[in-house]
Short mmCIF file of N, CA, C and O in Angstrom, two decimals:
data_model
loop_
_atom_site.label_atom_id
_atom_site.label_comp_id
_atom_site.label_asym_id
_atom_site.label_seq_id
_atom_site.Cartn_x
_atom_site.Cartn_y
_atom_site.Cartn_z
N MET A 1 -3.01 12.96 -5.27
CA MET A 1 -2.08 11.86 -5.11
C MET A 1 -1.84 11.19 -6.47
O MET A 1 -1.99 9.98 -6.58
N ALA A 2 -1.52 11.86 -7.49
CA ALA A 2 -1.22 11.34 -8.81
C ALA A 2 0.20 10.82 -8.91
O ALA A 2 0.50 10.34 -9.98
N GLU A 3 0.94 10.90 -7.93
CA GLU A 3 2.34 10.45 -8.06
C GLU A 3 2.39 8.88 -7.97
O GLU A 3 1.73 8.28 -7.24
N LYS A 4 3.20 8.26 -8.83
CA LYS A 4 3.41 6.83 -8.84
C LYS A 4 4.23 6.38 -7.76
O LYS A 4 5.14 6.99 -7.28
N LYS A 5 3.97 5.17 -7.30
CA LYS A 5 4.84 4.50 -6.27
C LYS A 5 4.95 5.34 -5.03
O LYS A 5 6.01 5.42 -4.36
N LYS A 6 3.88 6.04 -4.61
CA LYS A 6 3.93 6.89 -3.43
C LYS A 6 3.50 6.11 -2.27
O LYS A 6 2.41 5.45 -2.23
N ILE A 7 4.24 6.06 -1.18
CA ILE A 7 3.94 5.41 0.03
C ILE A 7 3.99 6.48 1.15
O ILE A 7 5.09 7.18 1.28
N VAL A 8 2.97 6.61 1.94
CA VAL A 8 3.05 7.64 2.98
C VAL A 8 2.86 6.84 4.36
O VAL A 8 2.30 5.84 4.49
N ARG A 9 3.45 7.48 5.35
CA ARG A 9 3.36 6.88 6.70
C ARG A 9 2.21 7.54 7.50
O ARG A 9 2.07 8.76 7.51
N LEU A 10 1.33 6.70 8.08
CA LEU A 10 0.27 7.18 8.88
C LEU A 10 0.66 6.98 10.38
O LEU A 10 1.24 5.98 10.73
N ALA A 11 0.42 8.03 11.16
CA ALA A 11 0.78 7.98 12.60
C ALA A 11 -0.44 8.35 13.36
O ALA A 11 -1.18 9.36 13.01
N ASP A 12 -0.63 7.67 14.49
CA ASP A 12 -1.67 8.03 15.48
C ASP A 12 -1.02 9.03 16.44
O ASP A 12 -0.30 8.67 17.26
N VAL A 13 -1.36 10.28 16.25
CA VAL A 13 -0.67 11.34 17.04
C VAL A 13 -1.65 12.09 17.92
O VAL A 13 -2.79 12.49 17.43
N GLY A 14 -1.22 12.34 19.12
CA GLY A 14 -2.08 13.22 20.04
C GLY A 14 -1.15 14.28 20.62
O GLY A 14 0.04 14.09 20.67
N GLU A 15 -1.74 15.38 21.01
CA GLU A 15 -0.94 16.44 21.59
C GLU A 15 -0.56 16.06 23.04
O GLU A 15 -1.36 15.60 23.77
N THR A 16 0.75 16.36 23.31
CA THR A 16 1.29 15.96 24.61
C THR A 16 0.46 16.80 25.70
O THR A 16 0.34 18.04 25.63
N GLY A 17 -0.10 16.16 26.73
CA GLY A 17 -0.73 16.85 27.80
C GLY A 17 -2.19 17.16 27.41
O GLY A 17 -2.96 17.81 28.19
N SER A 18 -2.67 16.82 26.21
CA SER A 18 -3.98 17.19 25.75
C SER A 18 -4.98 16.16 26.22
O SER A 18 -4.65 14.91 26.37
N TRP A 19 -6.10 16.57 26.52
CA TRP A 19 -7.22 15.58 26.85
C TRP A 19 -7.86 14.98 25.60
O TRP A 19 -8.68 14.09 25.66
N GLU A 20 -7.46 15.53 24.45
CA GLU A 20 -8.08 15.02 23.17
C GLU A 20 -7.47 13.64 22.88
O GLU A 20 -6.34 13.43 23.07
N SER A 21 -8.35 12.89 22.23
CA SER A 21 -7.76 11.51 21.84
C SER A 21 -6.84 11.78 20.52
O SER A 21 -7.01 12.73 19.79
N ALA A 22 -6.00 10.77 20.34
CA ALA A 22 -5.08 10.84 19.20
C ALA A 22 -5.87 10.77 17.83
O ALA A 22 -6.93 10.25 17.80
N SER A 23 -5.35 11.43 16.86
CA SER A 23 -5.88 11.41 15.42
C SER A 23 -4.87 10.90 14.48
O SER A 23 -3.61 10.93 14.78
N LEU A 24 -5.29 10.49 13.37
CA LEU A 24 -4.42 10.00 12.36
C LEU A 24 -3.81 11.14 11.60
O LEU A 24 -4.55 12.06 11.15
N TYR A 25 -2.53 11.08 11.31
CA TYR A 25 -1.89 12.16 10.57
C TYR A 25 -0.92 11.44 9.56
O TYR A 25 -0.57 10.26 9.77
N VAL A 26 -0.59 12.18 8.45
CA VAL A 26 0.36 11.71 7.54
C VAL A 26 1.68 12.41 7.81
O VAL A 26 1.76 13.68 7.99
N MET A 27 2.83 11.67 7.83
CA MET A 27 4.09 12.30 8.00
C MET A 27 4.51 12.82 6.64
O MET A 27 4.69 12.11 5.60
N ALA A 28 4.64 14.11 6.60
CA ALA A 28 4.94 14.77 5.37
C ALA A 28 6.44 15.10 5.26
O ALA A 28 7.23 15.02 6.25
N PRO A 29 6.98 15.32 4.08
CA PRO A 29 8.37 15.76 3.92
C PRO A 29 8.72 16.84 4.88
O PRO A 29 7.94 17.75 5.10
N GLY A 30 9.89 16.73 5.43
CA GLY A 30 10.34 17.76 6.42
C GLY A 30 10.01 17.37 7.80
O GLY A 30 10.14 18.24 8.74
N SER A 31 9.53 16.12 8.04
CA SER A 31 9.26 15.61 9.34
C SER A 31 8.15 16.41 10.08
O SER A 31 8.27 16.67 11.30
N TYR A 32 7.16 16.86 9.43
CA TYR A 32 6.02 17.44 10.09
C TYR A 32 4.74 16.64 9.74
O TYR A 32 4.75 15.83 8.84
N TYR A 33 3.79 16.73 10.54
CA TYR A 33 2.56 15.96 10.39
C TYR A 33 1.47 16.84 9.80
O TYR A 33 1.30 18.00 10.13
N LYS A 34 0.63 16.27 8.89
CA LYS A 34 -0.54 16.97 8.34
C LYS A 34 -1.78 15.98 8.56
O LYS A 34 -1.52 14.76 8.56
N PRO A 35 -2.96 16.44 8.73
CA PRO A 35 -4.10 15.62 8.89
C PRO A 35 -4.20 14.61 7.78
O PRO A 35 -3.89 14.95 6.55
N ALA A 36 -4.71 13.43 8.07
CA ALA A 36 -4.84 12.35 7.06
C ALA A 36 -6.10 12.45 6.21
O ALA A 36 -6.46 11.49 5.46
N ASP A 37 -6.85 13.53 6.36
CA ASP A 37 -8.22 13.62 5.71
C ASP A 37 -8.15 13.29 4.20
O ASP A 37 -8.91 12.51 3.69
N GLU A 38 -7.18 13.96 3.46
CA GLU A 38 -7.09 13.79 2.01
C GLU A 38 -6.80 12.33 1.71
O GLU A 38 -7.38 11.79 0.76
N LEU A 39 -5.86 11.72 2.45
CA LEU A 39 -5.51 10.37 2.13
C LEU A 39 -6.73 9.33 2.40
O LEU A 39 -7.05 8.57 1.59
N LEU A 40 -7.34 9.66 3.53
CA LEU A 40 -8.51 8.80 3.90
C LEU A 40 -9.67 8.93 2.86
O LEU A 40 -10.35 7.98 2.55
N GLU A 41 -9.93 10.15 2.39
CA GLU A 41 -10.85 10.38 1.39
C GLU A 41 -10.56 9.65 0.08
O GLU A 41 -11.43 9.00 -0.49
N ALA A 42 -9.35 9.71 -0.34
CA ALA A 42 -8.90 8.99 -1.49
C ALA A 42 -9.10 7.53 -1.35
O ALA A 42 -9.31 6.84 -2.41
N ALA A 43 -8.90 7.02 -0.14
CA ALA A 43 -8.97 5.56 0.16
C ALA A 43 -10.43 5.14 0.37
O ALA A 43 -10.66 4.00 0.70
N CYS A 44 -11.34 6.08 0.37
CA CYS A 44 -12.73 5.83 0.64
C CYS A 44 -12.86 5.20 2.04
O CYS A 44 -13.55 4.13 2.15
N MET A 45 -12.12 5.70 3.01
CA MET A 45 -12.13 5.14 4.30
C MET A 45 -12.34 6.20 5.37
O MET A 45 -11.77 7.30 5.24
N SER A 46 -13.13 5.95 6.34
CA SER A 46 -13.29 6.89 7.47
C SER A 46 -12.16 6.79 8.41
O SER A 46 -11.40 5.80 8.43
N GLU A 47 -11.94 7.81 9.18
CA GLU A 47 -10.84 7.83 10.22
C GLU A 47 -11.11 6.73 11.23
O GLU A 47 -10.19 5.99 11.66
N GLU A 48 -12.36 6.56 11.58
CA GLU A 48 -12.76 5.48 12.56
C GLU A 48 -12.44 4.12 12.02
O GLU A 48 -11.82 3.39 12.74
N THR A 49 -12.66 3.80 10.76
CA THR A 49 -12.38 2.57 10.22
C THR A 49 -10.80 2.31 10.20
O THR A 49 -10.28 1.21 10.48
N ALA A 50 -10.08 3.40 9.76
CA ALA A 50 -8.61 3.32 9.72
C ALA A 50 -8.02 3.03 11.08
O ALA A 50 -7.13 2.22 11.31
N GLU A 51 -8.53 3.78 12.08
CA GLU A 51 -8.07 3.59 13.46
C GLU A 51 -8.33 2.22 14.02
O GLU A 51 -7.57 1.58 14.66
N LYS A 52 -9.48 1.72 13.68
CA LYS A 52 -9.88 0.36 14.10
C LYS A 52 -8.96 -0.71 13.48
O LYS A 52 -8.47 -1.67 14.13
N TYR A 53 -8.64 -0.50 12.22
CA TYR A 53 -7.76 -1.38 11.50
C TYR A 53 -6.30 -1.30 11.96
O TYR A 53 -5.69 -2.37 12.28
N LEU A 54 -5.81 -0.08 12.32
CA LEU A 54 -4.45 0.07 12.79
C LEU A 54 -4.27 -0.24 14.22
O LEU A 54 -3.13 -0.52 14.69
N LYS A 55 -5.29 -0.29 15.02
CA LYS A 55 -5.23 -0.65 16.46
C LYS A 55 -4.22 0.19 17.16
O LYS A 55 -3.50 -0.33 18.04
N GLY A 56 -4.18 1.50 16.98
CA GLY A 56 -3.17 2.38 17.68
C GLY A 56 -1.83 2.32 17.14
O GLY A 56 -0.87 3.01 17.64
N ARG A 57 -1.53 1.58 16.17
CA ARG A 57 -0.14 1.47 15.61
C ARG A 57 0.01 2.45 14.38
O ARG A 57 -1.05 2.88 13.89
N ASP A 58 1.18 2.64 13.98
CA ASP A 58 1.46 3.37 12.76
C ASP A 58 1.17 2.46 11.54
O ASP A 58 1.17 1.23 11.74
N GLY A 59 0.92 3.13 10.48
CA GLY A 59 0.67 2.29 9.25
C GLY A 59 1.18 3.00 8.01
O GLY A 59 1.78 4.04 8.08
N CYS A 60 0.92 2.45 6.90
CA CYS A 60 1.33 2.98 5.60
C CYS A 60 0.12 3.09 4.64
O CYS A 60 -0.76 2.28 4.69
N GLY A 61 0.14 4.16 3.81
CA GLY A 61 -0.85 4.26 2.74
C GLY A 61 -0.06 4.22 1.41
O GLY A 61 0.92 4.94 1.24
N TRP A 62 -0.48 3.30 0.49
CA TRP A 62 0.11 3.15 -0.75
C TRP A 62 -0.74 3.64 -1.81
O TRP A 62 -1.89 3.32 -1.93
N HIS A 63 -0.18 4.49 -2.71
CA HIS A 63 -0.93 4.88 -3.87
C HIS A 63 -0.69 3.83 -4.96
O HIS A 63 0.38 3.46 -5.27
N ILE A 64 -1.85 3.33 -5.49
CA ILE A 64 -1.73 2.30 -6.52
C ILE A 64 -1.99 2.97 -7.83
O ILE A 64 -3.11 3.60 -8.08
N SER A 65 -1.07 2.88 -8.76
CA SER A 65 -1.22 3.48 -10.12
C SER A 65 -1.44 2.32 -11.15
O SER A 65 -0.99 1.18 -10.93
N ASP A 66 -2.07 2.73 -12.26
CA ASP A 66 -2.21 1.71 -13.28
C ASP A 66 -3.00 0.40 -12.81
O ASP A 66 -2.69 -0.66 -13.28
N LEU A 67 -3.96 0.64 -11.93
CA LEU A 67 -4.70 -0.50 -11.41
C LEU A 67 -5.63 -1.13 -12.49
O LEU A 67 -6.22 -0.43 -13.32
N LYS A 68 -5.55 -2.50 -12.58
CA LYS A 68 -6.35 -3.16 -13.53
C LYS A 68 -7.33 -4.02 -12.80
O LYS A 68 -6.94 -4.77 -11.97
N ILE A 69 -8.56 -3.91 -13.09
CA ILE A 69 -9.62 -4.73 -12.53
C ILE A 69 -10.20 -5.53 -13.61
O ILE A 69 -10.66 -5.06 -14.74
N TYR A 70 -10.13 -6.87 -13.51
CA TYR A 70 -10.62 -7.83 -14.52
C TYR A 70 -12.08 -8.19 -14.25
O TYR A 70 -12.56 -8.29 -13.15
N ASP A 71 -12.79 -8.44 -15.39
CA ASP A 71 -14.14 -8.86 -15.31
C ASP A 71 -14.36 -10.23 -14.78
O ASP A 71 -15.34 -10.59 -14.16
N HIS A 72 -13.38 -11.10 -15.06
CA HIS A 72 -13.41 -12.44 -14.56
C HIS A 72 -12.05 -12.81 -13.91
O HIS A 72 -10.99 -12.28 -14.32
N PRO A 73 -12.03 -13.66 -12.96
CA PRO A 73 -10.78 -14.10 -12.35
C PRO A 73 -9.74 -14.66 -13.29
O PRO A 73 -10.18 -15.33 -14.22
N ARG A 74 -8.53 -14.38 -13.15
CA ARG A 74 -7.52 -14.85 -14.06
C ARG A 74 -6.61 -15.87 -13.32
O ARG A 74 -6.29 -15.66 -12.11
N PRO A 75 -6.17 -16.94 -13.98
CA PRO A 75 -5.20 -17.85 -13.30
C PRO A 75 -3.90 -17.16 -13.03
O PRO A 75 -3.48 -16.29 -13.84
N LEU A 76 -3.23 -17.57 -11.96
CA LEU A 76 -1.98 -17.00 -11.63
C LEU A 76 -0.95 -17.23 -12.70
O LEU A 76 0.02 -16.43 -12.97
N SER A 77 -1.11 -18.28 -13.37
CA SER A 77 -0.14 -18.66 -14.50
C SER A 77 -0.15 -17.66 -15.63
O SER A 77 0.77 -17.71 -16.47
N ASP A 78 -1.13 -16.81 -15.68
CA ASP A 78 -1.10 -15.72 -16.70
C ASP A 78 -0.18 -14.56 -16.41
O ASP A 78 0.03 -13.73 -17.22
N PHE A 79 0.52 -14.64 -15.23
CA PHE A 79 1.30 -13.56 -14.77
C PHE A 79 2.76 -14.00 -14.47
O PHE A 79 2.91 -15.15 -14.15
N THR A 80 3.70 -13.09 -14.68
CA THR A 80 5.02 -13.41 -14.21
C THR A 80 5.47 -12.31 -13.16
O THR A 80 4.84 -11.21 -13.13
N ARG A 81 6.57 -12.58 -12.50
CA ARG A 81 7.21 -11.52 -11.59
C ARG A 81 8.69 -11.66 -11.85
O ARG A 81 9.17 -12.60 -12.45
N LEU A 82 9.39 -10.74 -11.27
CA LEU A 82 10.88 -10.80 -11.38
C LEU A 82 11.45 -11.38 -10.13
O LEU A 82 11.13 -11.13 -9.02
N ARG A 83 12.42 -12.40 -10.37
CA ARG A 83 13.15 -12.96 -9.25
C ARG A 83 14.56 -12.56 -9.32
O ARG A 83 15.20 -12.58 -10.43
N ALA A 84 15.11 -12.20 -8.20
CA ALA A 84 16.54 -11.74 -8.17
C ALA A 84 17.48 -13.00 -8.23
O ALA A 84 17.20 -14.01 -7.53
N THR A 85 18.47 -12.95 -9.04
CA THR A 85 19.45 -13.92 -9.21
C THR A 85 20.84 -13.31 -8.96
O THR A 85 20.95 -12.06 -8.93
N LYS A 86 21.91 -14.09 -8.83
CA LYS A 86 23.18 -13.46 -8.73
C LYS A 86 23.63 -12.74 -10.00
O LYS A 86 24.59 -12.04 -10.05
N PHE A 87 22.94 -12.99 -11.10
CA PHE A 87 23.29 -12.34 -12.43
C PHE A 87 22.30 -11.21 -12.73
O PHE A 87 22.41 -10.61 -13.87
N GLY A 88 21.35 -10.90 -11.91
CA GLY A 88 20.43 -9.90 -12.15
C GLY A 88 18.97 -10.40 -11.86
O GLY A 88 18.82 -11.09 -10.83
N TYR A 89 18.07 -10.03 -12.66
CA TYR A 89 16.71 -10.48 -12.46
C TYR A 89 16.19 -11.31 -13.67
O TYR A 89 16.65 -11.10 -14.78
N GLU A 90 15.31 -12.28 -13.38
CA GLU A 90 14.71 -13.05 -14.49
C GLU A 90 13.21 -13.22 -14.20
O GLU A 90 12.79 -13.19 -13.14
N PRO A 91 12.44 -13.21 -15.24
CA PRO A 91 10.98 -13.39 -15.16
C PRO A 91 10.63 -14.81 -14.73
O PRO A 91 11.26 -15.78 -15.27
N VAL A 92 9.75 -14.99 -13.79
CA VAL A 92 9.26 -16.23 -13.34
C VAL A 92 7.74 -16.35 -13.30
O VAL A 92 7.18 -15.35 -12.89
N ARG A 93 7.22 -17.43 -13.82
CA ARG A 93 5.71 -17.62 -13.86
C ARG A 93 5.33 -17.75 -12.33
O ARG A 93 5.96 -18.44 -11.51
N ILE A 94 4.23 -17.09 -12.01
CA ILE A 94 3.65 -17.19 -10.72
C ILE A 94 2.83 -18.54 -10.61
O ILE A 94 1.92 -18.68 -11.38
N GLU A 95 3.16 -19.35 -9.57
CA GLU A 95 2.45 -20.59 -9.40
C GLU A 95 1.65 -20.69 -8.19
O GLU A 95 0.76 -21.51 -8.10
N ARG A 96 1.83 -19.75 -7.25
CA ARG A 96 1.05 -19.74 -5.97
C ARG A 96 0.86 -18.24 -5.47
O ARG A 96 1.74 -17.47 -5.84
N PRO A 97 -0.16 -17.99 -4.76
CA PRO A 97 -0.34 -16.57 -4.31
C PRO A 97 0.86 -16.12 -3.48
O PRO A 97 1.50 -16.96 -2.74
N PRO A 98 1.27 -14.93 -3.65
CA PRO A 98 2.44 -14.43 -2.82
C PRO A 98 2.03 -14.28 -1.37
O PRO A 98 0.85 -14.13 -1.10
N GLN A 99 3.01 -14.32 -0.44
CA GLN A 99 2.78 -14.19 0.97
C GLN A 99 2.40 -12.76 1.39
O GLN A 99 1.75 -12.51 2.30
N SER A 100 2.94 -11.83 0.57
CA SER A 100 2.61 -10.40 0.88
C SER A 100 1.98 -9.82 -0.43
O SER A 100 0.99 -10.07 -0.83
N TRP A 101 2.79 -9.01 -1.14
CA TRP A 101 2.44 -8.48 -2.44
C TRP A 101 3.59 -8.61 -3.34
O TRP A 101 4.74 -8.80 -2.89
N CYS A 102 3.37 -8.38 -4.61
CA CYS A 102 4.40 -8.27 -5.57
C CYS A 102 3.93 -7.63 -6.84
O CYS A 102 2.70 -7.59 -7.07
N TYR A 103 4.87 -7.01 -7.56
CA TYR A 103 4.54 -6.49 -8.85
C TYR A 103 4.39 -7.66 -9.80
O TYR A 103 5.24 -8.65 -9.73
N VAL A 104 3.47 -7.62 -10.78
CA VAL A 104 3.29 -8.66 -11.64
C VAL A 104 3.19 -8.06 -13.13
O VAL A 104 2.93 -6.84 -13.28
N MET A 105 3.53 -8.90 -14.12
CA MET A 105 3.39 -8.46 -15.50
C MET A 105 2.55 -9.54 -16.18
O MET A 105 2.62 -10.73 -15.93
N GLU A 106 1.77 -9.09 -17.12
CA GLU A 106 0.92 -10.02 -17.95
C GLU A 106 1.81 -10.66 -18.99
O GLU A 106 2.72 -10.03 -19.54
N GLU A 107 1.52 -11.87 -19.30
CA GLU A 107 2.29 -12.63 -20.36
C GLU A 107 1.86 -12.19 -21.76
O GLU A 107 0.68 -11.82 -21.84
#
């Protein structure tokens, strides 16, 4: 999974008419499913933990590249993000935690 900005879809799939319980699969290019073992191993997560988290729903796996882990917490004001304007994008200082996620840049 060395590809940058890779997002994969996880699906809880069971065989039609099968007595086996559903298992997690990754939707691969070409609309076929492959076992999620490799993704779960890279995420250091068991299938049981992933299924408990997803609660039977589909989910996404995001590959994070260039991850930086800091020794000490940093104030949000040390980072900026891009905000869309009618003229393009402009850097904006981060003043509060984002509601979801966002790309950030160090000042």
